[in-house]
PDB file of C-alpha atoms and ligand atoms in Angstrom:
ATOM      1  CA  MET A   1      62.990  87.061 116.153  1.00 98.00           C
ATOM      2  CA  LYS A   2      64.336  90.860 115.940  1.00 98.00           C
ATOM      3  CA  LEU A   3      66.212  91.857 113.122  1.00 98.00           C
ATOM      4  CA  PHE A   4      69.021  94.048 113.588  1.00 98.00           C
ATOM      5  CA  LEU A   5      71.982  95.419 110.762  1.00 98.00           C
ATOM      6  CA  ASP A   6      75.378  94.500 111.073  1.00 98.00           C
ATOM      7  CA  THR A   7      76.902  97.688 110.236  1.00 98.00           C
ATOM      8  CA  ALA A   8      78.155 101.067 111.244  1.00 98.00           C
ATOM      9  CA  SER A   9      77.262 102.826 107.723  1.00 98.00           C
ATOM     10  CA  ILE A  10      74.546 105.457 108.421  1.00 98.00           C
ATOM     11  CA  ASP A  11      73.232 105.059 104.999  1.00 98.00           C
ATOM     12  CA  GLU A  12      72.776 101.415 105.097  1.00 98.00           C
ATOM     13  CA  ILE A  13      70.994 101.854 108.736  1.00 98.00           C
ATOM     14  CA  ARG A  14      68.349 104.574 107.248  1.00 98.00           C
ATOM     15  CA  GLU A  15      67.687 102.768 104.305  1.00 98.00           C
ATOM     16  CA  ILE A  16      66.450  99.701 106.250  1.00 98.00           C
ATOM     17  CA  ASN A  17      65.315 101.944 108.972  1.00 98.00           C
ATOM     18  CA  ARG A  18      62.774 103.296 106.714  1.00 98.00           C
ATOM     19  CA  TRP A  19      61.000  99.730 106.250  1.00 98.00           C
ATOM     20  CA  GLY A  20      60.004  99.701 109.916  1.00 97.00           C
ATOM     21  CA  VAL A  21      61.352  95.893 110.496  1.00 98.00           C
ATOM     22  CA  LEU A  22      64.981  97.094 112.195  1.00 98.00           C
ATOM     23  CA  SER A  23      65.110  96.550 116.228  1.00 98.00           C
ATOM     24  CA  GLY A  24      69.266  97.522 116.493  1.00 98.00           C
ATOM     25  CA  VAL A  25      72.423  97.739 114.765  1.00 98.00           C
ATOM     26  CA  THR A  26      75.803  95.934 115.894  1.00 98.00           C
ATOM     27  CA  THR A  27      78.763  97.318 115.477  1.00 98.00           C
ATOM     28  CA  ASN A  28      82.669  96.122 115.828  1.00 98.00           C
ATOM     29  CA  PRO A  29      85.716  97.786 115.627  1.00 98.00           C
ATOM     30  CA  SER A  30      86.169  96.401 111.774  1.00 98.00           C
ATOM     31  CA  LEU A  31      82.989  97.779 110.703  1.00 98.00           C
ATOM     32  CA  VAL A  32      83.362 101.060 112.751  1.00 98.00           C
ATOM     33  CA  ALA A  33      87.136 101.283 111.018  1.00 98.00           C
ATOM     34  CA  LYS A  34      85.941 100.989 107.669  1.00 98.00           C
ATOM     35  CA  GLU A  35      83.896 104.102 107.859  1.00 98.00           C
ATOM     36  CA  GLY A  36      86.759 106.016 108.256  1.00 98.00           C
ATOM     37  CA  GLN A  37      85.580 108.780 110.527  1.00 97.00           C
ATOM     38  CA  ASP A  38      85.895 109.439 114.329  1.00 98.00           C
ATOM     39  CA  PRO A  39      84.069 106.753 116.047  1.00 98.00           C
ATOM     40  CA  ASP A  40      82.312 109.205 118.698  1.00 98.00           C
ATOM     41  CA  ILE A  41      80.553 110.765 115.701  1.00 98.00           C
ATOM     42  CA  VAL A  42      79.411 107.180 113.838  1.00 98.00           C
ATOM     43  CA  TRP A  43      78.392 105.829 116.942  1.00 98.00           C
ATOM     44  CA  LYS A  44      76.350 109.199 117.640  1.00 98.00           C
ATOM     45  CA  GLU A  45      74.435 109.196 114.554  1.00 98.00           C
ATOM     46  CA  ILE A  46      73.455 105.244 114.989  1.00 98.00           C
ATOM     47  CA  LEU A  47      72.336 105.860 118.501  1.00 98.00           C
ATOM     48  CA  GLU A  48      70.158 108.508 117.435  1.00 98.00           C
ATOM     49  CA  THR A  49      68.711 107.031 114.342  1.00 98.00           C
ATOM     50  CA  VAL A  50      67.813 103.713 115.279  1.00 98.00           C
ATOM     51  CA  ASP A  51      65.114 103.282 118.121  1.00 97.00           C
ATOM     52  CA  GLY A  52      66.738  99.992 119.552  1.00 98.00           C
ATOM     53  CA  ASP A  53      69.836  98.539 120.867  1.00 98.00           C
ATOM     54  CA  ILE A  54      73.254  99.502 119.495  1.00 98.00           C
ATOM     55  CA  SER A  55      75.781  97.453 120.373  1.00 98.00           C
ATOM     56  CA  LEU A  56      79.345  99.307 120.850  1.00 98.00           C
ATOM     57  CA  GLU A  57      82.472  97.270 120.859  1.00 98.00           C
ATOM     58  CA  THR A  58      85.420  97.579 123.928  1.00 98.00           C
ATOM     59  CA  THR A  59      88.692  97.825 122.214  1.00 98.00           C
ATOM     60  CA  PHE A  60      91.111  96.867 125.236  1.00 98.00           C
ATOM     61  CA  THR A  61      92.028  93.626 126.542  1.00 98.00           C
ATOM     62  CA  GLU A  62      93.008  94.282 130.089  1.00 98.00           C
ATOM     63  CA  PRO A  63      89.642  93.586 132.702  1.00 98.00           C
ATOM     64  CA  GLU A  64      90.162  97.260 134.178  1.00 98.00           C
ATOM     65  CA  ALA A  65      90.925  99.321 131.021  1.00 98.00           C
ATOM     66  CA  MET A  66      88.088  97.578 129.134  1.00 98.00           C
ATOM     67  CA  TYR A  67      85.760  97.922 132.112  1.00 98.00           C
ATOM     68  CA  GLU A  68      86.310 102.115 132.209  1.00 98.00           C
ATOM     69  CA  GLU A  69      85.799 101.699 128.486  1.00 98.00           C
ATOM     70  CA  GLY A  70      82.453  99.776 129.121  1.00 98.00           C
ATOM     71  CA  LEU A  71      81.242 102.957 131.256  1.00 98.00           C
ATOM     72  CA  LYS A  72      82.265 105.297 129.183  1.00 98.00           C
ATOM     73  CA  LEU A  73      80.384 103.121 125.638  1.00 98.00           C
ATOM     74  CA  ALA A  74      77.114 102.803 128.108  1.00 98.00           C
ATOM     75  CA  GLU A  75      76.893 106.630 129.078  1.00 98.00           C
ATOM     76  CA  LYS A  76      76.587 107.413 124.954  1.00 98.00           C
ATOM     77  CA  ALA A  77      72.803 106.750 125.168  1.00 98.00           C
ATOM     78  CA  PRO A  78      70.223 104.866 127.016  1.00 98.00           C
ATOM     79  CA  ASN A  79      69.709 102.239 123.776  1.00 98.00           C
ATOM     80  CA  ALA A  80      73.836 101.592 123.703  1.00 98.00           C
ATOM     81  CA  VAL A  81      74.815  97.561 124.778  1.00 98.00           C
ATOM     82  CA  VAL A  82      78.379  97.366 125.423  1.00 98.00           C
ATOM     83  CA  LYS A  83      80.134  94.368 123.539  1.00 98.00           C
ATOM     84  CA  VAL A  84      82.845  92.606 125.341  1.00 98.00           C
ATOM     85  CA  PRO A  85      85.289  89.754 123.500  1.00 98.00           C
ATOM     86  CA  MET A  86      84.616  85.994 125.231  1.00 98.00           C
ATOM     87  CA  ILE A  87      88.066  86.205 126.816  1.00 98.00           C
ATOM     88  CA  PRO A  88      88.504  85.796 130.446  1.00 98.00           C
ATOM     89  CA  ALA A  89      89.061  89.753 130.461  1.00 98.00           C
ATOM     90  CA  GLY A  90      86.040  90.003 128.940  1.00 98.00           C
ATOM     91  CA  LEU A  91      84.055  87.807 131.099  1.00 98.00           C
ATOM     92  CA  GLU A  92      85.477  89.876 134.436  1.00 98.00           C
ATOM     93  CA  ALA A  93      84.874  93.048 132.911  1.00 98.00           C
ATOM     94  CA  GLY A  94      81.393  92.276 131.940  1.00 98.00           C
ATOM     95  CA  LYS A  95      80.402  90.878 135.068  1.00 98.00           C
ATOM     96  CA  ARG A  96      81.417  94.165 136.849  1.00 98.00           C
ATOM     97  CA  LEU A  97      79.474  96.275 133.882  1.00 98.00           C
ATOM     98  CA  THR A  98      76.426  93.800 134.352  1.00 98.00           C
ATOM     99  CA  ALA A  99      76.810  94.579 138.190  1.00 98.00           C
ATOM    100  CA  ASN A 100      76.359  98.058 137.545  1.00 98.00           C
ATOM    101  CA  GLY A 101      72.927  97.653 135.439  1.00 98.00           C
ATOM    102  CA  ILE A 102      75.077  98.093 132.353  1.00 98.00           C
ATOM    103  CA  ARG A 103      73.712  95.732 129.582  1.00 98.00           C
ATOM    104  CA  ILE A 104      76.274  93.712 127.931  1.00 98.00           C
ATOM    105  CA  ASN A 105      76.892  91.757 124.510  1.00 99.00           C
ATOM    106  CA  VAL A 106      79.343  88.868 125.031  1.00 98.00           C
ATOM    107  CA  THR A 107      80.948  88.419 121.134  1.00 98.00           C
ATOM    108  CA  LEU A 108      83.090  85.963 119.258  1.00 98.00           C
ATOM    109  CA  VAL A 109      81.436  83.177 120.668  1.00 98.00           C
ATOM    110  CA  PHE A 110      82.089  80.065 118.998  1.00 98.00           C
ATOM    111  CA  SER A 111      80.904  77.132 121.112  1.00 98.00           C
ATOM    112  CA  PRO A 112      78.221  76.261 123.296  1.00 98.00           C
ATOM    113  CA  ALA A 113      80.511  76.183 126.508  1.00 98.00           C
ATOM    114  CA  GLN A 114      81.297  79.984 125.853  1.00 98.00           C
ATOM    115  CA  ALA A 115      77.898  80.839 125.572  1.00 99.00           C
ATOM    116  CA  ILE A 116      76.937  79.323 128.878  1.00 99.00           C
ATOM    117  CA  LEU A 117      79.539  81.475 130.315  1.00 99.00           C
ATOM    118  CA  ALA A 118      78.293  84.557 128.884  1.00 98.00           C
ATOM    119  CA  ALA A 119      74.632  83.577 130.615  1.00 98.00           C
ATOM    120  CA  GLU A 120      76.631  82.804 134.255  1.00 98.00           C
ATOM    121  CA  ILE A 121      77.782  86.623 133.934  1.00 98.00           C
ATOM    122  CA  GLY A 122      74.177  87.805 133.608  1.00 98.00           C
ATOM    123  CA  ALA A 123      74.909  89.121 129.632  1.00 98.00           C
ATOM    124  CA  TYR A 124      72.014  90.569 128.296  1.00 98.00           C
ATOM    125  CA  ILE A 125      73.174  89.458 124.793  1.00 99.00           C
ATOM    126  CA  VAL A 126      75.514  86.576 123.307  1.00 99.00           C
ATOM    127  CA  SER A 127      76.867  86.596 120.147  1.00 98.00           C
ATOM    128  CA  PRO A 128      77.669  83.236 118.368  1.00 98.00           C
ATOM    129  CA  PHE A 129      79.374  83.453 114.943  1.00 98.00           C
ATOM    130  CA  LEU A 130      77.729  81.458 112.291  1.00 98.00           C
ATOM    131  CA  GLY A 131      79.012  82.262 109.444  1.00 98.00           C
ATOM    132  CA  ARG A 132      83.097  82.106 110.724  1.00 98.00           C
ATOM    133  CA  LEU A 133      82.294  78.849 112.236  1.00 98.00           C
ATOM    134  CA  ASP A 134      81.153  77.126 108.504  1.00 98.00           C
ATOM    135  CA  ASP A 135      84.267  79.010 106.842  1.00 98.00           C
ATOM    136  CA  VAL A 136      86.553  76.520 109.354  1.00 98.00           C
ATOM    137  CA  ALA A 137      84.362  73.391 108.043  1.00 98.00           C
ATOM    138  CA  SER A 138      82.288  73.537 111.486  1.00 98.00           C
ATOM    139  CA  ASP A 139      78.766  73.664 111.714  1.00 98.00           C
ATOM    140  CA  GLY A 140      77.673  76.895 112.678  1.00 98.00           C
ATOM    141  CA  MET A 141      73.809  76.352 112.840  1.00 98.00           C
ATOM    142  CA  ALA A 142      74.159  73.053 114.988  1.00 98.00           C
ATOM    143  CA  MET A 143      75.935  75.062 117.526  1.00 98.00           C
ATOM    144  CA  LEU A 144      72.994  77.707 117.538  1.00 98.00           C
ATOM    145  CA  ARG A 145      70.803  75.305 117.998  1.00 98.00           C
ATOM    146  CA  ASP A 146      72.368  73.568 120.469  1.00 98.00           C
ATOM    147  CA  ILE A 147      72.470  77.224 122.687  1.00 98.00           C
ATOM    148  CA  CYS A 148      69.196  77.805 122.138  1.00 98.00           C
ATOM    149  CA  GLU A 149      68.715  74.691 123.718  1.00 98.00           C
ATOM    150  CA  ILE A 150      70.296  74.787 126.566  1.00 98.00           C
ATOM    151  CA  TYR A 151      69.190  78.020 127.747  1.00 98.00           C
ATOM    152  CA  ALA A 152      65.758  76.980 127.331  1.00 98.00           C
ATOM    153  CA  VAL A 153      66.558  73.964 129.517  1.00 98.00           C
ATOM    154  CA  GLN A 154      68.436  76.324 131.607  1.00 98.00           C
ATOM    155  CA  GLY A 155      65.956  78.857 132.036  1.00 98.00           C
ATOM    156  CA  TYR A 156      69.066  81.801 131.014  1.00 98.00           C
ATOM    157  CA  GLN A 157      67.140  85.009 130.001  1.00 98.00           C
ATOM    158  CA  THR A 158      70.281  86.061 128.365  1.00 98.00           C
ATOM    159  CA  ASN A 159      69.305  86.709 123.998  1.00 98.00           C
ATOM    160  CA  VAL A 160      70.786  84.912 121.663  1.00 99.00           C
ATOM    161  CA  LEU A 161      72.092  86.967 118.971  1.00 99.00           C
ATOM    162  CA  ALA A 162      72.846  84.447 115.524  1.00 99.00           C
ATOM    163  CA  ALA A 163      75.545  86.830 114.135  1.00 98.00           C
ATOM    164  CA  SER A 164      78.267  86.267 111.019  1.00 98.00           C
ATOM    165  CA  LEU A 165      74.934  85.496 109.420  1.00 98.00           C
ATOM    166  CA  ARG A 166      75.847  85.503 105.237  1.00 98.00           C
ATOM    167  CA  HIS A 167      72.563  84.430 103.336  1.00 98.00           C
ATOM    168  CA  PRO A 168      69.219  84.843 103.972  1.00 98.00           C
ATOM    169  CA  MET A 169      68.720  81.138 104.631  1.00 98.00           C
ATOM    170  CA  HIS A 170      70.999  82.136 107.713  1.00 98.00           C
ATOM    171  CA  VAL A 171      68.346  84.347 109.069  1.00 98.00           C
ATOM    172  CA  VAL A 172      65.423  81.802 108.678  1.00 98.00           C
ATOM    173  CA  ASP A 173      66.972  78.611 109.998  1.00 98.00           C
ATOM    174  CA  ALA A 174      68.393  81.092 113.186  1.00 98.00           C
ATOM    175  CA  ALA A 175      64.660  81.989 113.316  1.00 98.00           C
ATOM    176  CA  LEU A 176      63.921  78.239 113.411  1.00 98.00           C
ATOM    177  CA  ALA A 177      66.449  77.253 115.954  1.00 98.00           C
ATOM    178  CA  GLY A 178      64.620  80.090 118.110  1.00 98.00           C
ATOM    179  CA  ALA A 179      67.207  82.198 118.190  1.00 98.00           C
ATOM    180  CA  ASP A 180      66.077  86.371 119.867  1.00 98.00           C
ATOM    181  CA  ILE A 181      67.780  88.349 117.462  1.00 99.00           C
ATOM    182  CA  ALA A 182      69.437  87.858 113.975  1.00 98.00           C
ATOM    183  CA  THR A 183      72.122  90.739 112.928  1.00 98.00           C
ATOM    184  CA  MET A 184      73.208  90.626 109.302  1.00 98.00           C
ATOM    185  CA  PRO A 185      75.025  92.546 106.867  1.00 98.00           C
ATOM    186  CA  TYR A 186      72.904  95.076 104.739  1.00 98.00           C
ATOM    187  CA  ASP A 187      73.319  93.209 101.636  1.00 98.00           C
ATOM    188  CA  VAL A 188      71.901  90.084 103.556  1.00 98.00           C
ATOM    189  CA  PHE A 189      69.024  92.276 104.796  1.00 98.00           C
ATOM    190  CA  THR A 190      67.827  93.122 101.303  1.00 98.00           C
ATOM    191  CA  LYS A 191      68.023  89.755  99.867  1.00 98.00           C
ATOM    192  CA  LEU A 192      65.196  88.665 102.207  1.00 98.00           C
ATOM    193  CA  VAL A 193      63.122  90.764 100.685  1.00 97.00           C
ATOM    194  CA  LYS A 194      63.666  89.787  97.229  1.00 97.00           C
ATOM    195  CA  HIS A 195      61.739  86.988  95.029  1.00 97.00           C
ATOM    196  CA  PRO A 196      61.678  86.680  91.753  1.00 97.00           C
ATOM    197  CA  LEU A 197      57.804  85.518  91.618  1.00 98.00           C
ATOM    198  CA  THR A 198      56.983  88.805  93.539  1.00 98.00           C
ATOM    199  CA  ASP A 199      59.061  90.534  90.746  1.00 98.00           C
ATOM    200  CA  ALA A 200      57.280  88.995  88.013  1.00 98.00           C
ATOM    201  CA  GLY A 201      54.091  89.111  89.373  1.00 98.00           C
ATOM    202  CA  LEU A 202      54.258  92.867  90.414  1.00 98.00           C
ATOM    203  CA  GLU A 203      55.387  93.251  86.674  1.00 98.00           C
ATOM    204  CA  LYS A 204      52.030  91.454  84.937  1.00 98.00           C
ATOM    205  CA  PHE A 205      49.876  93.050  87.761  1.00 98.00           C
ATOM    206  CA  LEU A 206      50.856  96.963  86.508  1.00 98.00           C
ATOM    207  CA  ALA A 207      51.230  95.720  82.641  1.00 98.00           C
ATOM    208  CA  ASP A 208      47.476  94.411  82.603  1.00 98.00           C
ATOM    209  CA  TRP A 209      46.483  97.817  84.655  1.00 98.00           C
ATOM    210  CA  ASN A 210      48.381 100.065  82.446  1.00 98.00           C
ATOM    211  CA  LYS A 211      46.526  98.409  79.070  1.00 98.00           C
ATOM    212  CA  LEU A 212      43.170  98.589  80.961  1.00 97.00           C
ATOM    213  CA  GLU A 213      43.685 102.017  81.539  1.00 96.00           C
ATOM    214  CA  THR A 214      45.159 102.974  77.799  1.00 96.00           C
ATOM    215  CA  GLU A 215      41.472 101.361  76.762  1.00 96.00           C
ATOM    216  CA  LEU A 216      39.567 103.458  78.827  1.00 95.00           C
ATOM    217  CA  LYS A 217      41.482 106.559  77.586  1.00 93.00           C
ATOM    218  CA  GLY A 218      40.848 105.311  73.794  1.00 89.00           C
ATOM    219  CA  GLU A 219      37.233 104.823  74.701  1.00 85.00           C
ATOM    220  CA  ALA A 220      36.507 107.955  76.633  1.00 77.00           C
TER     221      ALA A 220
HETATM  222  O1  G3P B 301      79.509  91.624 113.691  1.00 75.95           O
HETATM  223  C1  G3P B 301      79.798  90.113 114.421  1.00 75.95           C
HETATM  224  C2  G3P B 301      79.652  89.606 113.372  1.00 75.95           C
HETATM  225  O2  G3P B 301      78.372  89.947 112.726  1.00 75.95           O
HETATM  226  C3  G3P B 301      80.698  89.578 111.932  1.00 75.95           C
HETATM  227  O3  G3P B 301      80.422  89.074 110.951  1.00 75.95           O
HETATM  228  O4  G3P B 301      80.496  88.568 108.300  1.00 75.95           O
HETATM  229  O5  G3P B 301      82.788  89.695 109.849  1.00 75.95           O
HETATM  230  O6  G3P B 301      81.777  87.163 110.257  1.00 75.95           O
HETATM  231  P1  G3P B 301      81.391  88.286 109.802  1.00 75.95           P
END
């Protein structure tokens, strides 16, 4: 399972990218707006920094305008993936974009039925939102498992991207479910590496090493 960052912050992206585990970035209008800068500058920096798929989201709700915007977003770089929302206009514009060889990510997916539609228009990525479904007392992980099973049974090639992940166990369970990609905020990404026994173990190793060095220096 590939790991993506769900952010438009170049500082967060640069830091995680140094770990060597970052395969892509997902952005959305809210995340870009949070940066308070010209979106073209924000996207350009991300597209140039990460060697992987970068999702850039359309902001129009009419199919023609969404299609035209999608064409422009796709032209920004070879690693750009165009995000369209799971609405009829998104299906219409998305189908036209895929017909033009543009890779699309169908976003705001909350049900297996919607995921079937995304696969049928030949989407490159489908983004089921787990955390937001959990927020309304539904089972986001059950939805993800169903989508992964349906795609396997039907032989759909669309990549399943588990989105709206809120904690490390969401990431682990998404991997178990068979998701192709997990996207997560910086906070969740940094929690993946943490374990108290790792910190305690390292502290003891280094304390023992320093003690030995002190002893050897005393003997010299
Ligand atoms: O970017 C799409 C999705 O991951 C949003 O997550 O945390 O805003 O529900 P969240």
